[in-house]
mmCIF file of C-alpha atoms and ligand atoms in Angstrom:
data_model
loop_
_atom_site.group_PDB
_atom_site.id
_atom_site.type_symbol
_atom_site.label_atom_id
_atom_site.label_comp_id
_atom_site.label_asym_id
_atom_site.label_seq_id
_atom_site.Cartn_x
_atom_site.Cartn_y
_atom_site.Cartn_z
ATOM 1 C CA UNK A 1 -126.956 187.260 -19.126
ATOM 2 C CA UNK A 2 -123.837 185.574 -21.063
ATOM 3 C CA UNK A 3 -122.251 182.561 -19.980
ATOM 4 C CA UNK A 4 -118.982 185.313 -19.526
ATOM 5 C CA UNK A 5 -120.904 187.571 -16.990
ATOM 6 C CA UNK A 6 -122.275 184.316 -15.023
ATOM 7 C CA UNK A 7 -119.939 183.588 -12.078
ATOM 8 C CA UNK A 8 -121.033 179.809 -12.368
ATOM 9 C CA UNK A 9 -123.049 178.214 -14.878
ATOM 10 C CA UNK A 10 -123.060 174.371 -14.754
ATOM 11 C CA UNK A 11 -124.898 172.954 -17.921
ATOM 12 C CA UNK A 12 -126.628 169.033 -17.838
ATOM 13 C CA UNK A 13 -124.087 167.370 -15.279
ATOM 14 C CA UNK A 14 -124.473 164.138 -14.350
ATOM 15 C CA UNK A 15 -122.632 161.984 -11.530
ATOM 16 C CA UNK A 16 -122.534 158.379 -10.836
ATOM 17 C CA UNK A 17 -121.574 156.349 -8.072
ATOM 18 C CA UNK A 18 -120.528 152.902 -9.595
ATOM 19 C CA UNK A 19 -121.859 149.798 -7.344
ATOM 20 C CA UNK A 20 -120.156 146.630 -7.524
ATOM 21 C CA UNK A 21 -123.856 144.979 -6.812
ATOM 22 C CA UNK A 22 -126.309 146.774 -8.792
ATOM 23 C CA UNK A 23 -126.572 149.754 -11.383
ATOM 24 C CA UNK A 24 -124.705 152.670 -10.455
ATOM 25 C CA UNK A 25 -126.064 155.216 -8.636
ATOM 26 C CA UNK A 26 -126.888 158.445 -10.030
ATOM 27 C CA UNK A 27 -126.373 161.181 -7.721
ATOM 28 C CA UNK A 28 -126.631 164.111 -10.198
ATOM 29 C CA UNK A 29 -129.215 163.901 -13.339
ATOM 30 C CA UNK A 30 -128.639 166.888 -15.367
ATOM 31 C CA UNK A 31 -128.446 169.232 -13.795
ATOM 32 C CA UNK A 32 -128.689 173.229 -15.160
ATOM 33 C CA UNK A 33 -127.932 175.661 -12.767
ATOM 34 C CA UNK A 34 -126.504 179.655 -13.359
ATOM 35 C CA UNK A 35 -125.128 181.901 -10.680
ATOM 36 C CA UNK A 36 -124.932 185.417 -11.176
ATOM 37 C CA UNK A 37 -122.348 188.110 -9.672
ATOM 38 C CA UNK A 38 -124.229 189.404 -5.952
ATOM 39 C CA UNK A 39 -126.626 186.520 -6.046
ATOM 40 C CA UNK A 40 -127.257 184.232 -3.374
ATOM 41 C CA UNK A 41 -129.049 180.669 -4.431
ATOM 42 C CA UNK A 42 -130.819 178.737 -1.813
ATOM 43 C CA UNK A 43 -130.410 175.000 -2.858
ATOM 44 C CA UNK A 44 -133.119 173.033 -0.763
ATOM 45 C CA UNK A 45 -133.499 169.480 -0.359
ATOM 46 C CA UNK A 46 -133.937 166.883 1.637
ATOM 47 C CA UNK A 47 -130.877 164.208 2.598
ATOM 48 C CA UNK A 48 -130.042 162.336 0.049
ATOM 49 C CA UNK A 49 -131.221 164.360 -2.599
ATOM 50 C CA UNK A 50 -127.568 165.383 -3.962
ATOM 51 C CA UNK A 51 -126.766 168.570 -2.907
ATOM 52 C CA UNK A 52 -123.211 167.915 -1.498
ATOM 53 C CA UNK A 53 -122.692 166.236 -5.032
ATOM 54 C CA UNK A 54 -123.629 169.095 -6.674
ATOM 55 C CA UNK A 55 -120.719 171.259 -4.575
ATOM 56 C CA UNK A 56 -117.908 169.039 -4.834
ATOM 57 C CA UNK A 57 -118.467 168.131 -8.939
ATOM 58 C CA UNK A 58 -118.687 172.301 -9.115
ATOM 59 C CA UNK A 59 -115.359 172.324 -7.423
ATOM 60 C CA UNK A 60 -113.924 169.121 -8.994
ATOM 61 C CA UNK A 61 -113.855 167.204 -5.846
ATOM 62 C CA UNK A 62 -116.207 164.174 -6.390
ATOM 63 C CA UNK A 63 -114.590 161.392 -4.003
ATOM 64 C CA UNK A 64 -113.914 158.187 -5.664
ATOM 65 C CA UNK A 65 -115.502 156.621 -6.668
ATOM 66 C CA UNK A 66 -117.599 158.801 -8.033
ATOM 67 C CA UNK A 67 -117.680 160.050 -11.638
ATOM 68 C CA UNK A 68 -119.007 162.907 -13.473
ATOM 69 C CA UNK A 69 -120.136 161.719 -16.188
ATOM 70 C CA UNK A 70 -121.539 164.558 -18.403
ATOM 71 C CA UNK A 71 -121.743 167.975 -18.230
ATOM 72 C CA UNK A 72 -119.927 171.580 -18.179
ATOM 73 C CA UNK A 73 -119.073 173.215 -15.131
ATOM 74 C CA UNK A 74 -118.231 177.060 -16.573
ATOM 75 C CA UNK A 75 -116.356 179.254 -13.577
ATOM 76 C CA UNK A 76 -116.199 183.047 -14.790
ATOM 77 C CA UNK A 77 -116.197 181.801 -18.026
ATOM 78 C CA UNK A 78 -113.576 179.270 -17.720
ATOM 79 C CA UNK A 79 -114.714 175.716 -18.024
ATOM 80 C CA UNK A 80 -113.542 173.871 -14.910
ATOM 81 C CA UNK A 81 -113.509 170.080 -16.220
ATOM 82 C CA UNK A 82 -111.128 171.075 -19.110
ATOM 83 C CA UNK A 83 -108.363 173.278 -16.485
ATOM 84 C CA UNK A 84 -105.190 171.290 -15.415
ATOM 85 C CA UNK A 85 -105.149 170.139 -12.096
ATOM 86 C CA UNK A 86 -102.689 172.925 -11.015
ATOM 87 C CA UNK A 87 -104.910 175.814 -11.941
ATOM 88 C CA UNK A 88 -107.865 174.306 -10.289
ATOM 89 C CA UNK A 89 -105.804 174.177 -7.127
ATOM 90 C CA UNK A 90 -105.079 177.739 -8.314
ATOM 91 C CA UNK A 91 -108.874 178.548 -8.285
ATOM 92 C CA UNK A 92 -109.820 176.513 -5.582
ATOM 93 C CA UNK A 93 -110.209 178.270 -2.112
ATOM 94 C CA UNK A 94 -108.643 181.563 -3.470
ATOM 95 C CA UNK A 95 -111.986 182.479 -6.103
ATOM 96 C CA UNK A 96 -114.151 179.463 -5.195
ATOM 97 C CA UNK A 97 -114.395 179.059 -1.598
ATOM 98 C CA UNK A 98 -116.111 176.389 0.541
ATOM 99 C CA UNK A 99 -117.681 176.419 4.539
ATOM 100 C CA UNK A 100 -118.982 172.798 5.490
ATOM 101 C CA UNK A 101 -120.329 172.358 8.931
ATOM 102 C CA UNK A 102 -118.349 171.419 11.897
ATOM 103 C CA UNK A 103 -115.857 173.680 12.272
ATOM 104 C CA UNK A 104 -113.536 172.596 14.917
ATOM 105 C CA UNK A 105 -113.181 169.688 12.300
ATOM 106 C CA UNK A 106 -112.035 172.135 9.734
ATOM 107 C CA UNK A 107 -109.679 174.113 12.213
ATOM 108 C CA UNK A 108 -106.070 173.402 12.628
ATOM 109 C CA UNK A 109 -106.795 172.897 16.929
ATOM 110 C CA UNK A 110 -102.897 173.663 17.266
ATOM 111 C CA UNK A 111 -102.198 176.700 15.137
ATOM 112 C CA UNK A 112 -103.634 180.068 16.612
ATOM 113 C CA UNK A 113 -106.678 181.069 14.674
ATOM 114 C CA UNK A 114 -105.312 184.583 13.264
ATOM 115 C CA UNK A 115 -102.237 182.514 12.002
ATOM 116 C CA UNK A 116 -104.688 179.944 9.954
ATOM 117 C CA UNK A 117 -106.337 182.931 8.639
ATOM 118 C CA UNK A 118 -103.265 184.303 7.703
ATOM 119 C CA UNK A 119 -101.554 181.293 6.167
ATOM 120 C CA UNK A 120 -104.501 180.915 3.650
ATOM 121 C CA UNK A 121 -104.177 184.820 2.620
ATOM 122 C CA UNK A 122 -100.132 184.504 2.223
ATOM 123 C CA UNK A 123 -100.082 181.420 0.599
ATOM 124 C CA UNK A 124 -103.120 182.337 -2.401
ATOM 125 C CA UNK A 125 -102.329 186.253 -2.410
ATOM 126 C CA UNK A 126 -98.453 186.289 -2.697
ATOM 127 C CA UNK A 127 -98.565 189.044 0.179
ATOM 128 C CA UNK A 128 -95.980 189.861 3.050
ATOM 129 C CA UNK A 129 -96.659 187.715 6.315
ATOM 130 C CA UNK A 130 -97.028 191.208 7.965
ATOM 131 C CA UNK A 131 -99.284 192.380 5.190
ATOM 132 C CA UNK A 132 -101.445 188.841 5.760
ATOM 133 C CA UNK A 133 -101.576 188.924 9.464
ATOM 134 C CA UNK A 134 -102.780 192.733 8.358
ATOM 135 C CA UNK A 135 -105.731 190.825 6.388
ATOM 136 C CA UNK A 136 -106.346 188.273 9.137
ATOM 137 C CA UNK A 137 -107.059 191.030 12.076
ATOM 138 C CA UNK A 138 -109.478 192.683 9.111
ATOM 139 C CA UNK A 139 -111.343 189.627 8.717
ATOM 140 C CA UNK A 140 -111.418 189.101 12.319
ATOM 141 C CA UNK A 141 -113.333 192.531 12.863
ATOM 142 C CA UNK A 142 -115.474 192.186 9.676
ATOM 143 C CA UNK A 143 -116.950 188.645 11.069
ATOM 144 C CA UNK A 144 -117.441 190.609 14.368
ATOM 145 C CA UNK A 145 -115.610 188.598 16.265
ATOM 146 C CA UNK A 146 -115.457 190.448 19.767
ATOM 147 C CA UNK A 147 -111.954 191.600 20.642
ATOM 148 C CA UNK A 148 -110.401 190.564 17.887
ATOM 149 C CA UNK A 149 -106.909 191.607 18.387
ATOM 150 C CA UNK A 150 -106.612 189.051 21.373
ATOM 151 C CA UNK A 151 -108.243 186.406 19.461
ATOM 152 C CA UNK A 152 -106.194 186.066 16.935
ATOM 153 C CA UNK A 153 -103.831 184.177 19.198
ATOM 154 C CA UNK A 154 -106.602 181.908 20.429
ATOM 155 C CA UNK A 155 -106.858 178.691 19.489
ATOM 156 C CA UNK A 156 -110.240 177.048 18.066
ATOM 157 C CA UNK A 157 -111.162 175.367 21.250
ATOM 158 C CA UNK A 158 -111.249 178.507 22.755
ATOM 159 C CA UNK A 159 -113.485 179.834 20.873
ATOM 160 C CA UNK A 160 -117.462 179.542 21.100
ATOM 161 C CA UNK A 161 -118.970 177.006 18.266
ATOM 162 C CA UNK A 162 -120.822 180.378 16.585
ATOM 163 C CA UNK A 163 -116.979 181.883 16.731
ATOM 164 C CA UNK A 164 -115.124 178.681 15.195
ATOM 165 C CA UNK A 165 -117.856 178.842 12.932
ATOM 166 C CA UNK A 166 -117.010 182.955 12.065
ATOM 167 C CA UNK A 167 -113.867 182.025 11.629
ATOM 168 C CA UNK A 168 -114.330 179.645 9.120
ATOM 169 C CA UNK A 169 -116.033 182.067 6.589
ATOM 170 C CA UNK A 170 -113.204 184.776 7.967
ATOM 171 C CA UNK A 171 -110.898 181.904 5.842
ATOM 172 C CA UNK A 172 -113.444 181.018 3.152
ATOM 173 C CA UNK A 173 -113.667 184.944 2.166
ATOM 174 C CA UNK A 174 -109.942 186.170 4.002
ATOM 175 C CA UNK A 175 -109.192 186.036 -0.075
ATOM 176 C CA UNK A 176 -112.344 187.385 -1.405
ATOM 177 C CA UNK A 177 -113.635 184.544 -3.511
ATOM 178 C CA UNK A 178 -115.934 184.941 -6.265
ATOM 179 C CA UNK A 179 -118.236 182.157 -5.151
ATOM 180 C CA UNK A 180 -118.842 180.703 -2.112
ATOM 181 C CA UNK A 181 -120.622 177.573 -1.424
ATOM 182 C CA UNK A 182 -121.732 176.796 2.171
ATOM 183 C CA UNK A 183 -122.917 173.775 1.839
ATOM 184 C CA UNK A 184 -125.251 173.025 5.464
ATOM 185 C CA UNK A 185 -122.626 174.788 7.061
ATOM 186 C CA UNK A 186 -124.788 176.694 9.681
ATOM 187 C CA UNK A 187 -126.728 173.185 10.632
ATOM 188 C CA UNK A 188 -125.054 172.932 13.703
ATOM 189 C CA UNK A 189 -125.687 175.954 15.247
ATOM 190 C CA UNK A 190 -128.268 177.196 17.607
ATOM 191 C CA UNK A 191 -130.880 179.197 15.499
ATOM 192 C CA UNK A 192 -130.111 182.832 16.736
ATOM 193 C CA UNK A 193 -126.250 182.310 15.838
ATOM 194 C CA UNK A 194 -127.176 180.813 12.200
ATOM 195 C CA UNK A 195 -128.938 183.962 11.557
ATOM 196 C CA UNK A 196 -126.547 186.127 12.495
ATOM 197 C CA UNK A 197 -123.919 184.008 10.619
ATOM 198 C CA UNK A 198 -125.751 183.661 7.922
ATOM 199 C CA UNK A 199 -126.464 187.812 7.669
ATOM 200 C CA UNK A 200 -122.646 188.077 7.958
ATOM 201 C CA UNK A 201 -122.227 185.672 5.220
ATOM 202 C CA UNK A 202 -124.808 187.678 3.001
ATOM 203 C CA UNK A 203 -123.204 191.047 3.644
ATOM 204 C CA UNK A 204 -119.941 190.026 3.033
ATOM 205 C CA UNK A 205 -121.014 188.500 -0.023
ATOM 206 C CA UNK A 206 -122.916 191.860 -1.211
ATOM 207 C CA UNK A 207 -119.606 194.269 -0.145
ATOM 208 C CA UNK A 208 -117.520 191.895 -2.549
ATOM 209 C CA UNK A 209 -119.641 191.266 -5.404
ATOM 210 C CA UNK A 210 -119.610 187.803 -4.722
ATOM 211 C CA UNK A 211 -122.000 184.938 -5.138
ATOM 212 C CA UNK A 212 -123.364 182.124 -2.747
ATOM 213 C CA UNK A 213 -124.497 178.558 -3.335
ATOM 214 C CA UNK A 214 -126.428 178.362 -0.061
ATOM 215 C CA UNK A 215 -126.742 174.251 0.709
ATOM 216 C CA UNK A 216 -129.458 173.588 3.306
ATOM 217 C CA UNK A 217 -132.438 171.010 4.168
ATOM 218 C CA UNK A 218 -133.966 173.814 5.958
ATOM 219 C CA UNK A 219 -136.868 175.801 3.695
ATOM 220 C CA UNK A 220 -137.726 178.390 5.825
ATOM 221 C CA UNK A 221 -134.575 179.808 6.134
ATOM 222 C CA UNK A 222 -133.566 180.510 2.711
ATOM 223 C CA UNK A 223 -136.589 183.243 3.040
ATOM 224 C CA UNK A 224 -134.827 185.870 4.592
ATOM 225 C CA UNK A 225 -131.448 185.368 2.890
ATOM 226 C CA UNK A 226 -131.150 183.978 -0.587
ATOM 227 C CA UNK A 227 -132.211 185.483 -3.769
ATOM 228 C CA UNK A 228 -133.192 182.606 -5.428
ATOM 229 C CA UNK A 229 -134.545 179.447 -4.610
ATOM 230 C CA UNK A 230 -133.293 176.137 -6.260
ATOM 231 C CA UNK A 231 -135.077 172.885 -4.867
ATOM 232 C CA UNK A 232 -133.635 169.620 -5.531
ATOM 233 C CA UNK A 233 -134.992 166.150 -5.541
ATOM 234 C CA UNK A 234 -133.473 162.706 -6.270
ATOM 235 C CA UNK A 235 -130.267 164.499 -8.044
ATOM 236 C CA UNK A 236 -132.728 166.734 -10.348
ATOM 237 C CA UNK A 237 -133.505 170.041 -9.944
ATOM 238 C CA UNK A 238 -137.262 170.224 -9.526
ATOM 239 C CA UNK A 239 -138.095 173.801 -9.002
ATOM 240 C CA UNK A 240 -136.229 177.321 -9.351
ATOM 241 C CA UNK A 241 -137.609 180.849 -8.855
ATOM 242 C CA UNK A 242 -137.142 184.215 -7.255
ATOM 243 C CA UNK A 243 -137.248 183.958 -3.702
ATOM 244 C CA UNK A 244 -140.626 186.523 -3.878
ATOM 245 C CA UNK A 245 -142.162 183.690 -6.096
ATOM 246 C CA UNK A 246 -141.192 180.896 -4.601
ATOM 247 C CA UNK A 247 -142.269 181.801 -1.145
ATOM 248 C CA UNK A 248 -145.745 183.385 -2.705
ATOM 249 C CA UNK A 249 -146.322 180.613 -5.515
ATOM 250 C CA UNK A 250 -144.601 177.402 -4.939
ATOM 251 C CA UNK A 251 -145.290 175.453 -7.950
ATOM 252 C CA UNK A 252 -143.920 172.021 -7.219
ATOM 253 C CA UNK A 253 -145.921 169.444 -5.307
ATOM 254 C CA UNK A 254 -141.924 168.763 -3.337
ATOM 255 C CA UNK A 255 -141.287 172.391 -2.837
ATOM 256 C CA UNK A 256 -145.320 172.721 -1.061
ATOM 257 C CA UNK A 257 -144.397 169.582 0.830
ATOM 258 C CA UNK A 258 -141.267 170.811 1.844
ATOM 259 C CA UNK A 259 -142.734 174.199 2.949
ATOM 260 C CA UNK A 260 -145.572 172.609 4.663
ATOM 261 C CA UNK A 261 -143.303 170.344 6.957
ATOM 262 C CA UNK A 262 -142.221 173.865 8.080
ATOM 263 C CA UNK A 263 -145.693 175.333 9.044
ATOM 264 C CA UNK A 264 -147.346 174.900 12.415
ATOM 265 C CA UNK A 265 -150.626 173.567 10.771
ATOM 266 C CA UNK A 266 -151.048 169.731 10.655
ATOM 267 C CA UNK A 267 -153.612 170.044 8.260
ATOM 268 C CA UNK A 268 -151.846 171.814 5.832
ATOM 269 C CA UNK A 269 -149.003 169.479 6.412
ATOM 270 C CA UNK A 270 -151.524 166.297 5.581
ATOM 271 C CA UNK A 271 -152.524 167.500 2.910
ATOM 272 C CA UNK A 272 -149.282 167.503 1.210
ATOM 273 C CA UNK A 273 -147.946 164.860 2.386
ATOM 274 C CA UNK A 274 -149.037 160.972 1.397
ATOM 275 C CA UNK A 275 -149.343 158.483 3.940
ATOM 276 C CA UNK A 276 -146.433 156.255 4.368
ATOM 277 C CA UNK A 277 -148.529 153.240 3.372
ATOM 278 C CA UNK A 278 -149.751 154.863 0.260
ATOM 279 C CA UNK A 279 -146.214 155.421 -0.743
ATOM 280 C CA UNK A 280 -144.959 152.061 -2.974
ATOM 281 C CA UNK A 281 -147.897 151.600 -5.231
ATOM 282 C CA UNK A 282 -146.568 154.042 -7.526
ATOM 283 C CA UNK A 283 -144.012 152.715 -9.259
ATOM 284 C CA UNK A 284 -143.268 153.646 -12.736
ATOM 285 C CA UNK A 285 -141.124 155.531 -14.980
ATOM 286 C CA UNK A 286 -142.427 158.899 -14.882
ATOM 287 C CA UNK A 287 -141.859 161.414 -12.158
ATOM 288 C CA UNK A 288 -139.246 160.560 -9.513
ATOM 289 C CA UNK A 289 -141.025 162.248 -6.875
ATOM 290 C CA UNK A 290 -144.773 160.453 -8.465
ATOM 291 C CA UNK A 291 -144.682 157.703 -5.399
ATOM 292 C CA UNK A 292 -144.788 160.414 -2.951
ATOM 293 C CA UNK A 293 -146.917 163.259 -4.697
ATOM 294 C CA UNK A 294 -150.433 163.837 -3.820
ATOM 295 C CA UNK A 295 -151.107 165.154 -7.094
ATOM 296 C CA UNK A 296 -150.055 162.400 -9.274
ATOM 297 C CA UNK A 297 -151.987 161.308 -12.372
ATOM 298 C CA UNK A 298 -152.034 158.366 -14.386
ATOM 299 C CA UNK A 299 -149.585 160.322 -16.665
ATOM 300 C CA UNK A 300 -147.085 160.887 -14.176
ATOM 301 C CA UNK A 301 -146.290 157.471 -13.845
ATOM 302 C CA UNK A 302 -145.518 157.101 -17.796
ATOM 303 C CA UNK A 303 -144.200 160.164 -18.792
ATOM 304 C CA UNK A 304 -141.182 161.964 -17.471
ATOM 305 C CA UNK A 305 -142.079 165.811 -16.755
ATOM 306 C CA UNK A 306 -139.219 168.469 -18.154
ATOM 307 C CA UNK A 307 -137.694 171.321 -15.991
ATOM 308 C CA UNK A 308 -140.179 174.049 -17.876
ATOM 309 C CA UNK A 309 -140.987 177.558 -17.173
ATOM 310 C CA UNK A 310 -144.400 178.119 -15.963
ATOM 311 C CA UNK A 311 -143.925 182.202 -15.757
ATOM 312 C CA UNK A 312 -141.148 184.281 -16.612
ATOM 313 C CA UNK A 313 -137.764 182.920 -14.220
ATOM 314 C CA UNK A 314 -140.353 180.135 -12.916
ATOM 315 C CA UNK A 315 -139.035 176.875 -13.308
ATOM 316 C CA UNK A 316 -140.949 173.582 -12.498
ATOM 317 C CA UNK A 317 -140.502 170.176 -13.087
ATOM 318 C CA UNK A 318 -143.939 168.838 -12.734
ATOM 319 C CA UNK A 319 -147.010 168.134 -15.199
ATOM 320 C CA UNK A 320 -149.592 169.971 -12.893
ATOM 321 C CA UNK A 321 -147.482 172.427 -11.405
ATOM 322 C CA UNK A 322 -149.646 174.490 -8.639
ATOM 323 C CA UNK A 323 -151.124 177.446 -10.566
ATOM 324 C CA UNK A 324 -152.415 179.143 -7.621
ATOM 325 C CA UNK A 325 -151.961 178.514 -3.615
ATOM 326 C CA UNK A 326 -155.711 178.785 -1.960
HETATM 327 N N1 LIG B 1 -119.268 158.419 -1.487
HETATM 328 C C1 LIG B 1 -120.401 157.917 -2.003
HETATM 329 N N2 LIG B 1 -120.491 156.630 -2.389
HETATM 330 C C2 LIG B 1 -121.625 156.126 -2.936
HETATM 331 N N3 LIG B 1 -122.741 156.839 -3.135
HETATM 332 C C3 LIG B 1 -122.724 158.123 -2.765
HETATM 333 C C4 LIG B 1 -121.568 158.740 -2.178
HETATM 334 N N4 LIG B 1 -121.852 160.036 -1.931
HETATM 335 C C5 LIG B 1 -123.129 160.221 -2.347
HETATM 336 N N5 LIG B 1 -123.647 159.080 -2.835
HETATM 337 C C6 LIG B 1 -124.997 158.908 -3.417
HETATM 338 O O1 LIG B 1 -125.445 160.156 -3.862
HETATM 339 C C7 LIG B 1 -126.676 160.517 -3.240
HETATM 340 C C8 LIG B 1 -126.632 161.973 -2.902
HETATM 341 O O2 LIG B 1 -125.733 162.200 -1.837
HETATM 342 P P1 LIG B 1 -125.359 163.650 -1.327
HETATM 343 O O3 LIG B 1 -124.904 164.464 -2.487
HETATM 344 O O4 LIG B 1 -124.395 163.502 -0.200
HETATM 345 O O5 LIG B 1 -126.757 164.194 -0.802
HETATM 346 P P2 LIG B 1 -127.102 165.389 0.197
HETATM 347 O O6 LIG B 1 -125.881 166.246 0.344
HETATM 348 O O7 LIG B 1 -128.243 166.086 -0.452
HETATM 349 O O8 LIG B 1 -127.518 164.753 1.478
HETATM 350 C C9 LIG B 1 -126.801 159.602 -2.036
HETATM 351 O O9 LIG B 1 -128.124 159.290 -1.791
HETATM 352 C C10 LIG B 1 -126.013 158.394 -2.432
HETATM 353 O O10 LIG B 1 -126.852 157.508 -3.140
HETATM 354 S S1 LIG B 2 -145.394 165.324 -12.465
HETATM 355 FE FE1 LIG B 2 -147.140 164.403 -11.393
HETATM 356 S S2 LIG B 2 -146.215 163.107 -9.802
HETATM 357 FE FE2 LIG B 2 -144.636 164.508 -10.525
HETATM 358 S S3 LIG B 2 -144.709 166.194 -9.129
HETATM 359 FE FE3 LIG B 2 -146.025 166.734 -10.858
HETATM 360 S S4 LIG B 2 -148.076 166.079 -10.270
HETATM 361 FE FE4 LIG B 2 -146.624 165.081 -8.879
HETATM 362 MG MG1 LIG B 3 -124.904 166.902 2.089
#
């Protein structure tokens, strides 16, 4: 696929945080990462590991002070380091939208709910406030929020923390972005309502050709709802693959790890996981992840493994990726 036919495709981007003490900080390390129309990426990784980063460099938001140091960020196309501040504010929630957890923190708590909806549709769109209050009942209905016609005059604390959460991606999509990013936006929600938020999400996305950059620490549920699996460690991605693949062949010691945290079976869990105590004797300048990996060779403490394809859309960043799971 081109780079015009991509929705996002973000090319060896690096971000530092400057410390006043010690080396900066590099959140980012190159990373590569294409989104195309309809697909949904799952990008898994622990705290810490840069995902947030990742979503506000692709949006141009990196809080001070932060830099992005290298890289191309390519929107539809259109690279998004290069556009004029006005045209990204342009872009920005009206074709790239974002849904961050804690919604009542996101919510206006004294402007009805139907009218925020509304405001963000007349204000991007250049419709008629009746036309947009129109939009705002439809988006309502289409996050199945019950009774929607009377909630649009309720105000967020009215409204259940799985609705306030509804609404939120009523808003993100109330303008039908071409890329969403939700970045651990379902965290705080009991597991029955992230599903069925999360399903929402995922149809919507599908019944507007748009694409999702799903941000989450949690594996498992990336299984039932992304496309593709990108799993990031220290600021570098680590391993990407179908979702099919990656659930049947993880490659990467991280990604096993990762998954095994999520089984029921201690032993499985031990095996792929190092000791605490065993941790610092690894230091070195080969694999970031070497210190923890239960795999680790001599060579991974010299030599720095490259994000490689070990079968066709396969990606791993590992000397001795897993070839097959016993
Ligand atoms: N505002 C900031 N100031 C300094 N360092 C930061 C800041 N935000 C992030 N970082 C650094 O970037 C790393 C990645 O952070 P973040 O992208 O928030 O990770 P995640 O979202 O995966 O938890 C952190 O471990 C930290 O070192
Ligand atoms: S390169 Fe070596 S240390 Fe790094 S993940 Fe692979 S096996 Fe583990
Ligand atoms: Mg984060």
């Amino acid at each position: 696929m081109s780079g015009e036919d991509l929705i996002l495709d973000v090319a060896d981007l690096w971000v530092a945080f400057p410390s006043y003490r010690a080396a900066p900080v590099h959140a980012l390390k190159g990373v590569d990462l294409q989104i195309a129309p309809g697909a949904m990426i799952g990008l898994v990784g622990e705290s810490g590991s840069g995902k947030t980063t990742l979503a506000r460099a692709i949006m141009g938001l990196v809080p001070p002070p932060g830099v992005v140091e290298r890289g191309r960020v390519l929107f539809a196309g259109k690279d998004l380091r290069r556009m004029d501040a006005e045209a990204r504010r342009h872009l920005l929630g009206r074709e790239i939208a974002m849904v961050i957890p804690n919604p009542r923190a996101e919510l206006n708590p004294v402007i009805p709910v139907g009218r925020q909806i509304a405001n963000v549709v007349f204000h991007h769109l250049g419709v008629s406030r009746k036309e947009a209050t129109g939009v705002a009942l439809d988006m309502l209905r289409a996050v199945r929020i019950p009774d929607p016609e009377r909630r649009l005059n309720a105000y967020p604390h009215e409204l259940s923390g799985g609705m306030a959460q509804r609404v939120v991606i009523a808003i993100a999509l109330a303008c039908s972005p071409k890329l969403v990013i939700s970045d651990d936006a379902t965290s705080g929600l009991d597991v029955t309502v992230q599903a069925q938020v999360l399903d929402l999400l995922r149809s919507m996305v599908q019944e507007k050709g748009a694409a999702t950059l799903f941000i989450t620490r949690d594996v498992a549920i990336t299984a039932h709802f992304c496309t593709r699996i990108a799993v990031i460690y220290a600021g570098q991605l680590v391993e990407m693959a179908d979702t099919r693949a990656f659930f049947a062949r993880p490659a990467h010691p991280y990604s096993i790890m990762l998954l095994a945290a999520f089984s029921h079976n201690p032993a499985l869990r031990a095996r792929w996981t190092r000791a605490a105590g065993e941790i610092a004797d690894a230091a070195g300048e080969g694999c970031a992840f070497a210190q923890r990996c239960v795999r680790r060779q001599p060579r991974c403490l010299t030599d720095i493994p490259t994000l490689r394809a070990i079968a066709p859309g396969h990606l791993a960043r590992c000397h001795y990726p897993v070839e097959e799971r016993q």
